[in-house]
Amino acid sequence: MAISKINFNSRELVTTPAFLVEPASTQTDVAEDALTDIVFGTEIFDQNGDFASNTFTAPVTGRYQLQYNLYALYIDNVPNYIESQITTSNRPYRCTLDPRGFDQDPVYWTFTISALADMDAGDTAKIQFEFDGGVAQADISGHSYFSGYLVA
């Protein structure tokens, strides 16, 4: 059952936002030295219709629980760092890896993070990936996901 709030200014019923999305396919050869948006082409659910174009837009001001799991393939062990992040209008929440300690390129690597984010109505959140140096060979598997919901 969806929790609802009444917006007394417009008298409309607003369903509490909650979403779960995943890529429709593997995003191949993520660009080097560029903050790349992760493409989420499949909505498992989007309870309030607030997720579009790879971006969640907060419908109301509040605290949102956001999390992702990026299943990366064929990451290079040469970059100075590899970073994935939840990028919100207010700040990024980062997960950083220094792959130079690997003796070979890992075939599989999972980046995971969760954050309780303060968001105002209209603020956005998306997932981004970047690496500094190396070869643009990393792929983001379709087994990745991004989800979130309004907490308070």
XYZ file of N, CA and C in Angstrom:
456
model
N 0.835 -1.169 0.000
C 0.000 0.000 0.000
C 0.884 1.238 0.000
N 0.618 2.171 -0.879
C 1.406 3.399 -0.983
C 1.001 4.390 0.096
N 1.979 5.018 0.703
C 1.731 6.080 1.665
C 1.475 7.352 0.871
N 0.510 8.134 1.292
C 0.174 9.339 0.545
C 0.228 10.559 1.439
N 0.412 11.706 0.811
C 0.378 12.990 1.492
C -0.594 13.887 0.755
N -1.239 14.750 1.481
C -2.137 15.702 0.847
C -1.420 17.037 0.741
N -1.399 17.589 -0.451
C -0.854 18.911 -0.687
C -2.009 19.890 -0.507
N -2.033 20.612 0.622
C -3.165 21.466 0.931
C -3.268 22.683 0.019
N -2.164 23.061 -0.636
C -2.230 24.206 -1.548
C -3.032 23.866 -2.801
N -2.821 22.669 -3.342
C -3.525 22.317 -4.569
C -4.592 21.260 -4.330
N -4.665 20.734 -3.114
C -5.652 19.723 -2.729
C -5.502 18.428 -3.527
N -4.317 18.164 -4.038
C -4.124 16.928 -4.779
C -3.463 15.882 -3.885
N -3.705 14.637 -4.202
C -3.118 13.535 -3.467
C -1.801 13.167 -4.131
N -0.706 13.144 -3.371
C 0.615 12.831 -3.906
C 1.067 11.509 -3.309
N 1.363 10.533 -4.146
C 1.871 9.257 -3.687
C 3.345 9.406 -3.323
N 3.759 8.793 -2.231
C 5.154 8.863 -1.810
C 6.055 8.330 -2.915
N 7.070 9.090 -3.312
C 7.954 8.658 -4.381
C 8.811 7.466 -3.979
N 8.908 6.522 -4.879
C 9.788 5.366 -4.741
C 10.053 4.839 -6.145
N 11.299 4.448 -6.410
C 11.629 3.946 -7.742
C 12.727 2.888 -7.675
N 12.751 2.036 -8.678
C 13.812 1.056 -8.896
C 13.990 0.946 -10.394
N 15.202 1.238 -10.876
C 15.493 1.200 -12.311
C 16.758 0.398 -12.558
N 16.871 -0.104 -13.779
C 18.077 -0.818 -14.188
C 18.361 -0.513 -15.656
N 19.594 -0.725 -16.089
C 19.891 -0.509 -17.510
C 19.128 -1.510 -18.376
N 18.721 -1.081 -19.547
C 18.059 -1.972 -20.496
C 19.074 -2.889 -21.160
N 20.335 -2.446 -21.190
C 21.414 -3.238 -21.780
C 22.741 -2.758 -21.193
N 23.818 -3.407 -21.568
C 25.142 -3.025 -21.097
C 25.578 -1.719 -21.756
N 26.085 -0.793 -20.946
C 26.631 0.477 -21.444
C 28.118 0.232 -21.657
N 28.569 0.233 -22.909
C 29.929 -0.206 -23.230
C 30.925 0.942 -23.351
N 32.182 0.615 -23.044
C 33.330 1.505 -23.214
C 33.075 2.915 -22.684
N 32.822 2.994 -21.375
C 32.581 4.284 -20.728
C 33.774 5.196 -20.989
N 33.512 6.447 -21.331
C 34.551 7.399 -21.731
C 35.556 7.672 -20.614
N 36.806 7.863 -21.001
C 37.900 8.199 -20.082
C 37.859 9.688 -19.742
N 38.238 10.024 -18.502
C 38.368 11.411 -18.048
C 37.111 12.251 -18.279
N 35.949 11.623 -18.121
C 34.682 12.341 -18.275
C 33.673 11.758 -17.300
N 32.910 12.620 -16.674
C 31.841 12.181 -15.789
C 30.672 11.745 -16.674
N 30.423 10.438 -16.734
C 29.444 9.861 -17.654
C 28.172 9.473 -16.915
N 27.028 9.893 -17.416
C 25.745 9.478 -16.844
C 25.496 8.010 -17.148
N 25.032 7.265 -16.153
C 24.649 5.877 -16.373
C 23.228 5.871 -16.925
N 23.018 5.066 -17.955
C 21.736 5.002 -18.649
C 20.881 3.897 -18.029
N 19.739 4.297 -17.493
C 18.788 3.356 -16.901
C 17.543 3.320 -17.782
N 17.441 2.296 -18.612
C 16.360 2.224 -19.593
C 15.162 1.404 -19.176
N 15.224 0.744 -18.014
C 14.115 -0.098 -17.584
C 13.661 0.306 -16.188
N 12.403 0.685 -16.076
C 11.823 0.988 -14.766
C 11.154 -0.277 -14.237
N 11.632 -0.765 -13.098
C 10.967 -1.884 -12.445
C 9.695 -1.339 -11.793
N 9.829 -0.206 -11.097
C 8.678 0.559 -10.646
C 9.089 2.010 -10.480
N 8.112 2.894 -10.614
C 8.290 4.327 -10.428
C 6.981 4.832 -9.832
N 6.875 4.682 -8.528
C 5.621 4.827 -7.806
C 4.931 6.183 -7.990
N 5.691 7.247 -8.174
C 5.067 8.569 -8.308
C 5.377 9.207 -9.667
N 6.052 8.460 -10.538
C 6.383 8.992 -11.860
C 7.431 10.094 -11.828
N 8.418 9.970 -10.922
C 9.436 11.010 -10.752
C 10.782 10.666 -11.384
N 10.870 9.535 -12.072
C 12.124 9.138 -12.701
C 11.958 9.208 -14.215
N 12.846 9.977 -14.871
C 12.820 10.094 -16.331
C 14.202 10.504 -16.810
N 14.570 10.066 -18.001
C 15.839 10.459 -18.626
C 17.028 10.226 -17.693
N 17.058 9.062 -17.047
C 18.161 8.637 -16.166
C 18.277 9.457 -14.890
N 17.251 10.232 -14.563
C 17.313 11.158 -13.440
C 16.048 11.077 -12.587
N 16.252 11.061 -11.262
C 15.148 11.169 -10.319
C 14.994 12.640 -9.956
N 13.768 13.146 -9.973
C 13.474 14.521 -9.574
C 12.560 14.487 -8.355
N 13.031 15.064 -7.254
C 12.257 15.062 -6.009
C 10.990 15.894 -6.183
N 9.826 15.310 -5.916
C 8.583 16.066 -6.058
C 8.298 16.960 -4.851
N 8.849 16.605 -3.683
C 8.648 17.377 -2.460
C 9.974 17.469 -1.704
N 10.119 18.478 -0.873
C 11.304 18.626 -0.039
C 11.296 17.556 1.049
N 12.463 16.950 1.284
C 12.555 15.928 2.323
C 13.886 15.218 2.310
N 13.936 14.125 3.048
C 15.116 13.256 3.104
C 14.812 12.025 2.267
N 15.702 11.716 1.342
C 15.513 10.604 0.425
C 16.624 9.579 0.623
N 16.240 8.321 0.727
C 17.208 7.229 0.761
C 17.482 6.836 -0.682
N 18.732 6.987 -1.104
C 19.145 6.670 -2.472
C 20.252 5.624 -2.407
N 20.248 4.679 -3.335
C 21.301 3.675 -3.383
C 21.450 3.137 -4.799
N 22.643 2.627 -5.066
C 22.879 1.997 -6.359
C 23.872 0.866 -6.209
N 23.863 0.020 -7.216
C 24.816 -1.066 -7.362
C 25.218 -1.061 -8.833
N 26.450 -0.656 -9.108
C 26.952 -0.672 -10.486
C 27.846 -1.887 -10.653
N 27.457 -2.728 -11.566
C 28.200 -3.942 -11.867
C 29.073 -3.636 -13.085
N 30.350 -3.323 -12.816
C 31.274 -2.923 -13.879
C 32.013 -4.141 -14.425
N 32.278 -4.112 -15.710
C 32.992 -5.187 -16.393
C 34.250 -4.622 -17.047
N 35.335 -5.390 -17.006
C 36.574 -5.085 -17.738
C 37.188 -3.744 -17.358
N 37.225 -3.431 -16.062
C 37.842 -2.168 -15.676
C 39.358 -2.265 -15.831
N 39.952 -1.175 -16.190
C 41.389 -1.068 -16.422
C 42.104 -0.897 -15.075
N 43.280 -1.489 -14.925
C 44.029 -1.333 -13.673
C 45.066 -0.208 -13.747
N 45.000 0.634 -14.774
C 45.960 1.722 -14.966
C 45.490 3.078 -14.406
N 44.195 3.393 -14.404
C 43.765 4.722 -13.960
C 44.221 5.065 -12.539
N 44.409 6.358 -12.288
C 44.745 6.821 -10.946
C 43.603 6.551 -9.977
N 42.372 6.629 -10.476
C 41.197 6.292 -9.681
C 40.042 5.967 -10.624
N 39.082 5.233 -10.085
C 37.801 5.000 -10.745
C 36.763 5.425 -9.723
N 35.790 6.201 -10.166
C 34.817 6.733 -9.221
C 33.415 6.616 -9.792
N 32.499 6.191 -8.932
C 31.079 6.237 -9.271
C 30.412 7.070 -8.192
N 29.291 7.678 -8.533
C 28.676 8.568 -7.547
C 27.207 8.792 -7.817
N 26.492 9.073 -6.717
C 25.151 9.625 -6.809
C 25.368 11.133 -6.872
N 24.967 11.757 -7.940
C 25.112 13.200 -8.091
C 23.751 13.842 -7.844
N 23.634 14.588 -6.745
C 22.387 15.304 -6.464
C 22.621 16.794 -6.708
N 21.533 17.536 -6.696
C 21.630 18.985 -6.874
C 22.469 19.622 -5.773
N 22.493 19.022 -4.585
C 23.216 19.592 -3.449
C 24.666 19.135 -3.323
N 24.947 17.860 -3.634
C 26.309 17.337 -3.468
C 26.424 15.948 -4.087
N 27.643 15.519 -4.377
C 27.847 14.132 -4.825
C 28.121 13.220 -3.625
N 27.731 11.963 -3.760
C 28.045 10.908 -2.786
C 28.879 9.889 -3.544
N 30.171 9.772 -3.202
C 31.142 9.061 -4.041
C 31.558 7.700 -3.489
N 31.910 6.836 -4.425
C 32.533 5.543 -4.154
C 33.783 5.499 -5.036
N 34.962 5.446 -4.419
C 36.221 5.574 -5.164
C 37.061 4.312 -5.031
N 37.707 3.937 -6.129
C 38.585 2.767 -6.185
C 39.912 3.178 -6.807
N 41.024 2.740 -6.204
C 42.350 2.904 -6.797
C 42.741 1.540 -7.366
N 42.616 1.352 -8.693
C 42.850 0.030 -9.288
C 44.321 -0.292 -9.541
N 45.223 0.637 -9.243
C 46.637 0.415 -9.566
C 47.259 -0.724 -8.756
N 46.620 -1.142 -7.680
C 47.128 -2.259 -6.884
C 46.808 -3.623 -7.470
N 45.964 -3.668 -8.492
C 45.629 -4.947 -9.131
C 46.751 -5.362 -10.074
N 47.057 -6.645 -10.130
C 48.105 -7.112 -11.041
C 47.585 -7.360 -12.452
N 46.270 -7.286 -12.620
C 45.659 -7.399 -13.942
C 44.323 -6.656 -13.937
N 43.716 -6.500 -15.109
C 42.426 -5.835 -15.201
C 41.343 -6.742 -14.625
N 40.602 -6.286 -13.608
C 39.500 -7.104 -13.087
C 38.377 -7.218 -14.126
N 37.865 -8.424 -14.306
C 36.766 -8.635 -15.239
C 35.458 -8.147 -14.622
N 35.296 -8.327 -13.306
C 34.063 -7.937 -12.615
C 34.414 -7.078 -11.404
N 33.639 -6.005 -11.203
C 33.791 -5.182 -10.003
C 32.448 -4.523 -9.712
N 32.087 -4.489 -8.446
C 30.817 -3.882 -8.064
C 31.054 -2.628 -7.241
N 30.433 -1.536 -7.659
C 30.449 -0.276 -6.915
C 29.077 -0.133 -6.264
N 29.064 0.063 -4.947
C 27.807 0.161 -4.214
C 27.883 1.314 -3.230
N 26.801 2.077 -3.137
C 26.739 3.142 -2.155
C 25.277 3.418 -1.819
N 25.066 3.893 -0.610
C 23.743 4.379 -0.221
C 23.935 5.692 0.522
N 22.946 6.551 0.435
C 23.035 7.861 1.079
C 21.647 8.328 1.476
N 21.579 8.979 2.613
C 20.372 9.672 3.020
C 20.578 11.122 2.607
N 19.917 11.517 1.536
C 20.170 12.813 0.898
C 19.068 13.816 1.201
N 19.484 15.033 1.520
C 18.520 16.120 1.676
C 18.241 16.703 0.294
N 16.978 16.733 -0.077
C 16.600 17.224 -1.396
C 15.402 18.152 -1.258
N 15.451 19.247 -1.993
C 14.321 20.156 -2.083
C 13.460 19.739 -3.271
N 12.223 20.162 -3.297
C 11.353 19.891 -4.438
C 12.036 20.413 -5.705
N 12.135 19.559 -6.720
C 12.785 19.932 -7.974
C 14.251 19.547 -8.058
N 14.884 19.190 -6.924
C 16.269 18.717 -6.956
C 16.329 17.380 -7.685
N 17.492 17.079 -8.255
C 17.648 15.860 -9.030
C 18.756 14.968 -8.471
N 18.693 13.693 -8.859
C 19.722 12.714 -8.503
C 19.923 11.785 -9.687
N 21.187 11.503 -9.997
C 21.516 10.561 -11.059
C 22.810 9.852 -10.688
N 23.143 8.797 -11.409
C 24.359 8.032 -11.161
C 25.358 8.347 -12.270
N 26.611 8.601 -11.851
C 27.660 8.912 -12.815
C 28.900 8.064 -12.530
N 29.740 7.916 -13.540
C 30.930 7.069 -13.485
C 32.061 7.801 -14.196
N 33.263 7.734 -13.632
C 34.426 8.318 -14.317
C 35.704 7.623 -13.879
N 36.735 7.775 -14.693
C 38.061 7.301 -14.308
C 39.107 8.227 -14.893
N 40.242 8.314 -14.183
C 41.326 9.226 -14.539
C 42.486 8.438 -15.127
N 42.637 8.500 -16.449
C 43.709 7.788 -17.134
C 43.274 6.393 -17.548
N 44.138 5.719 -18.268
C 43.833 4.357 -18.700
C 43.094 4.320 -20.017
N 42.422 3.192 -20.241
C 41.761 2.917 -21.511
C 40.246 2.858 -21.290
N 39.494 3.388 -22.240
C 38.030 3.373 -22.170
C 37.515 1.986 -22.550
N 37.667 1.043 -21.606
C 37.234 -0.330 -21.865
C 36.160 -0.802 -20.887
N 35.891 -0.024 -19.848
C 34.918 -0.432 -18.825
C 33.495 -0.395 -19.375
N 32.728 -1.410 -19.000
C 31.313 -1.492 -19.343
C 30.512 -1.488 -18.045
N 29.281 -0.981 -18.114
C 28.358 -1.056 -16.984
C 27.279 -2.065 -17.368
N 27.227 -3.156 -16.625
C 26.330 -4.264 -16.925
C 24.870 -3.899 -16.703
N 24.006 -4.563 -17.443
C 22.572 -4.426 -17.267
C 22.085 -4.993 -15.940
N 22.960 -5.632 -15.175
C 22.610 -6.167 -13.860
C 22.786 -5.126 -12.758
N 23.004 -3.889 -13.124
C 23.144 -2.782 -12.173
C 21.754 -2.274 -11.797
N 21.663 -1.452 -10.742
C 20.386 -0.835 -10.399
C 20.577 0.458 -9.638
N 19.535 1.278 -9.607
C 19.478 2.536 -8.862
C 18.071 2.594 -8.279
N 17.992 2.901 -6.972
C 16.679 2.980 -6.343
C 16.662 4.082 -5.301
N 15.448 4.467 -4.927
C 15.313 5.492 -3.898
C 13.886 5.650 -3.458
N 13.720 6.309 -2.307
C 12.384 6.567 -1.780
C 12.446 7.704 -0.764
N 11.320 8.366 -0.570
C 11.196 9.440 0.409
C 11.086 8.837 1.799
N 11.956 9.295 2.713
C 11.956 8.793 4.085
C 11.151 9.720 4.986
N 11.465 10.998 4.937
C 10.793 11.972 5.807
C 10.819 13.356 5.181
